Amino acid sequence: MPVAHEHLISHIIQQRFTQFFRVFPTSPDLPKVMAFCPTGEYHQLGLMLFTLFLRENGFSVMFLGANTPLDGLAKIVEQQDIRIVCMAISDPSSRPLAEKYVAEIGAADKSVHFMVGGQGVIEPLTTGNVSFLGPTYESWQQELDRIKKLPLSKA
């Protein structure tokens, strides 16, 4: 498939995503979520689908999208009382960068939980409070059910 065609399809999906994202109500009783792809990561469609899944389940999600720099994220987490940080990587070579994001944001607030997924995560990250997101809806639901049981308030 030509790259231009792939970009067209991605754009159409992004438009639909925005429409659906606004439809789902959120619950103030659930922890706030921030979702992004780290610097150099432009493949965000899987992350978009996961954030729609979270919204469908009542979570308030701050979607930052692709190619999000680390600088300033810990401050946003603090200011917005983010309790869950979701990150997607599509290339295994991005793993050290994802671990850096987890380490820096986690150092600023040790109670934040991380959910990392995408084709670039061949094996789960072992740094900090990290959950691995599998590729299926069932694995997402299973992880979400587990996350809802965690104490996600600030320490």
Coordinates of C-alpha atoms in Angstrom, one line a residue:
M1 CA 0.0 0.0 0.0
P2 CA 1.4 3.4 -0.9
V3 CA 2.3 5.7 2.1
A4 CA 0.0 8.4 0.9
H5 CA -2.9 5.9 1.0
E6 CA -1.9 4.8 4.5
H7 CA -1.9 8.5 5.6
L8 CA -5.4 9.0 4.1
I9 CA -6.8 6.0 6.0
S10 CA -5.1 7.2 9.2
H11 CA -6.6 10.7 8.8
I12 CA -10.1 9.2 8.3
I13 CA -9.7 7.1 11.4
Q14 CA -8.5 10.1 13.4
Q15 CA -11.6 12.1 12.4
R16 CA -13.8 9.3 13.6
F17 CA -11.8 8.8 16.8
T18 CA -12.4 12.5 17.7
Q19 CA -16.1 12.1 17.2
F20 CA -16.4 9.0 19.3
F21 CA -14.0 10.2 21.9
R22 CA -16.4 13.1 22.8
V23 CA -19.5 10.8 23.0
F24 CA -18.5 8.6 25.9
P25 CA -19.2 10.0 29.4
T26 CA -16.4 9.9 32.0
S27 CA -16.7 9.0 35.7
P28 CA -15.1 11.3 38.3
D29 CA -14.6 8.2 40.5
L30 CA -12.1 6.7 38.1
P31 CA -8.4 7.7 37.9
K32 CA -7.3 10.2 35.2
V33 CA -5.3 8.8 32.3
M34 CA -2.7 10.4 30.0
A35 CA -1.9 8.6 26.7
F36 CA 0.9 9.2 24.2
C37 CA 3.6 7.8 22.0
P38 CA 7.2 8.8 22.9
T39 CA 9.6 10.9 20.8
G40 CA 10.1 9.4 17.4
E41 CA 7.0 7.2 17.6
Y42 CA 4.4 8.2 15.0
H43 CA 2.3 5.0 15.0
Q44 CA -0.6 6.0 17.2
L45 CA -3.7 4.2 15.8
G46 CA -3.4 1.3 18.4
L47 CA -3.1 3.9 21.2
M48 CA -6.1 5.7 19.8
L49 CA -8.2 2.5 19.9
F50 CA -7.0 1.8 23.5
T51 CA -8.0 5.3 24.6
L52 CA -11.4 4.8 23.1
F53 CA -11.7 1.6 25.0
L54 CA -10.8 3.5 28.2
R55 CA -13.3 6.2 27.5
E56 CA -16.0 3.6 26.8
N57 CA -15.2 2.3 30.3
G58 CA -15.7 5.7 31.8
F59 CA -12.0 6.9 32.2
S60 CA -11.1 10.5 31.5
V61 CA -8.2 10.4 29.1
M62 CA -5.8 13.2 28.1
F63 CA -4.7 12.0 24.6
L64 CA -1.4 13.7 23.6
G65 CA -0.8 11.6 20.5
A66 CA 2.4 10.7 18.6
N67 CA 5.9 12.0 19.0
T68 CA 5.4 13.4 22.5
P69 CA 8.6 14.7 24.1
L70 CA 9.4 13.7 27.7
D71 CA 10.1 17.3 28.7
G72 CA 7.2 18.6 30.9
L73 CA 5.3 15.4 31.1
A74 CA 6.0 14.8 34.8
K75 CA 4.7 18.4 35.5
I76 CA 1.5 17.6 33.5
V77 CA 1.0 14.4 35.5
E78 CA 1.3 16.4 38.7
Q79 CA -0.9 19.3 37.7
Q80 CA -3.7 17.3 36.2
D81 CA -3.6 14.5 38.9
I82 CA -2.9 11.8 36.3
R83 CA -2.9 8.4 37.9
I84 CA -2.3 6.2 34.8
V85 CA 0.1 6.9 32.0
C86 CA -0.4 4.9 28.8
M87 CA 2.4 4.7 26.2
A88 CA 2.6 2.9 22.9
I89 CA 5.7 1.8 21.0
S90 CA 5.8 0.1 17.6
D91 CA 9.5 -0.7 17.4
P92 CA 11.5 -2.8 19.9
S93 CA 14.4 -0.3 19.6
S94 CA 12.2 2.2 21.3
R95 CA 12.1 0.2 24.5
P96 CA 15.0 2.0 26.3
L97 CA 13.3 5.3 25.5
A98 CA 10.0 4.0 27.0
E99 CA 11.9 2.9 30.1
K100 CA 13.4 6.4 30.4
Y101 CA 9.9 7.9 30.2
V102 CA 8.7 5.5 32.9
A103 CA 11.7 6.2 35.1
E104 CA 11.5 10.0 34.9
I105 CA 7.8 10.3 35.3
G106 CA 7.8 7.6 38.0
A107 CA 10.5 9.4 39.9
A108 CA 8.4 12.5 40.1
D109 CA 5.3 10.6 41.3
K110 CA 5.9 7.0 42.5
S111 CA 2.2 6.2 42.7
V112 CA 1.6 6.7 39.0
H113 CA 0.8 3.4 37.2
F114 CA 2.1 2.8 33.6
M115 CA 0.4 0.8 30.9
V116 CA 2.8 0.2 27.9
G117 CA 1.8 -1.6 24.7
G118 CA 2.3 -1.9 21.0
Q119 CA 4.2 -4.2 18.7
G120 CA 7.5 -2.8 20.1
V121 CA 6.9 -4.4 23.5
I122 CA 8.1 -8.0 22.9
E123 CA 8.4 -8.6 26.6
P124 CA 7.0 -6.6 29.5
L125 CA 8.9 -3.6 30.9
T126 CA 10.3 -4.2 34.4
T127 CA 10.8 -0.6 35.5
G128 CA 8.4 0.9 38.0
N129 CA 4.7 0.3 38.2
V130 CA 4.2 -1.0 34.7
S131 CA 1.6 -3.2 33.1
F132 CA 2.1 -4.7 29.7
L133 CA -0.9 -4.3 27.3
G134 CA -1.5 -7.2 25.1
P135 CA -2.9 -6.9 21.5
T136 CA -6.5 -8.1 22.1
Y137 CA -9.7 -6.6 23.5
E138 CA -9.9 -9.4 26.0
S139 CA -6.4 -8.7 27.3
W140 CA -7.2 -5.0 27.6
Q141 CA -10.4 -5.8 29.6
Q142 CA -8.4 -8.2 31.9
E143 CA -5.8 -5.6 32.6
L144 CA -8.4 -2.9 33.1
D145 CA -10.2 -5.1 35.6
R146 CA -6.9 -5.6 37.5
I147 CA -6.0 -1.8 37.4
K148 CA -9.4 -0.9 38.9
K149 CA -8.5 -2.9 42.0
L150 CA -5.2 -1.0 42.5
P151 CA -4.8 1.8 45.0
L152 CA -4.1 4.6 42.6
S153 CA -4.2 7.6 44.9
K154 CA -1.1 9.8 45.5
A155 CA 1.2 8.3 48.1

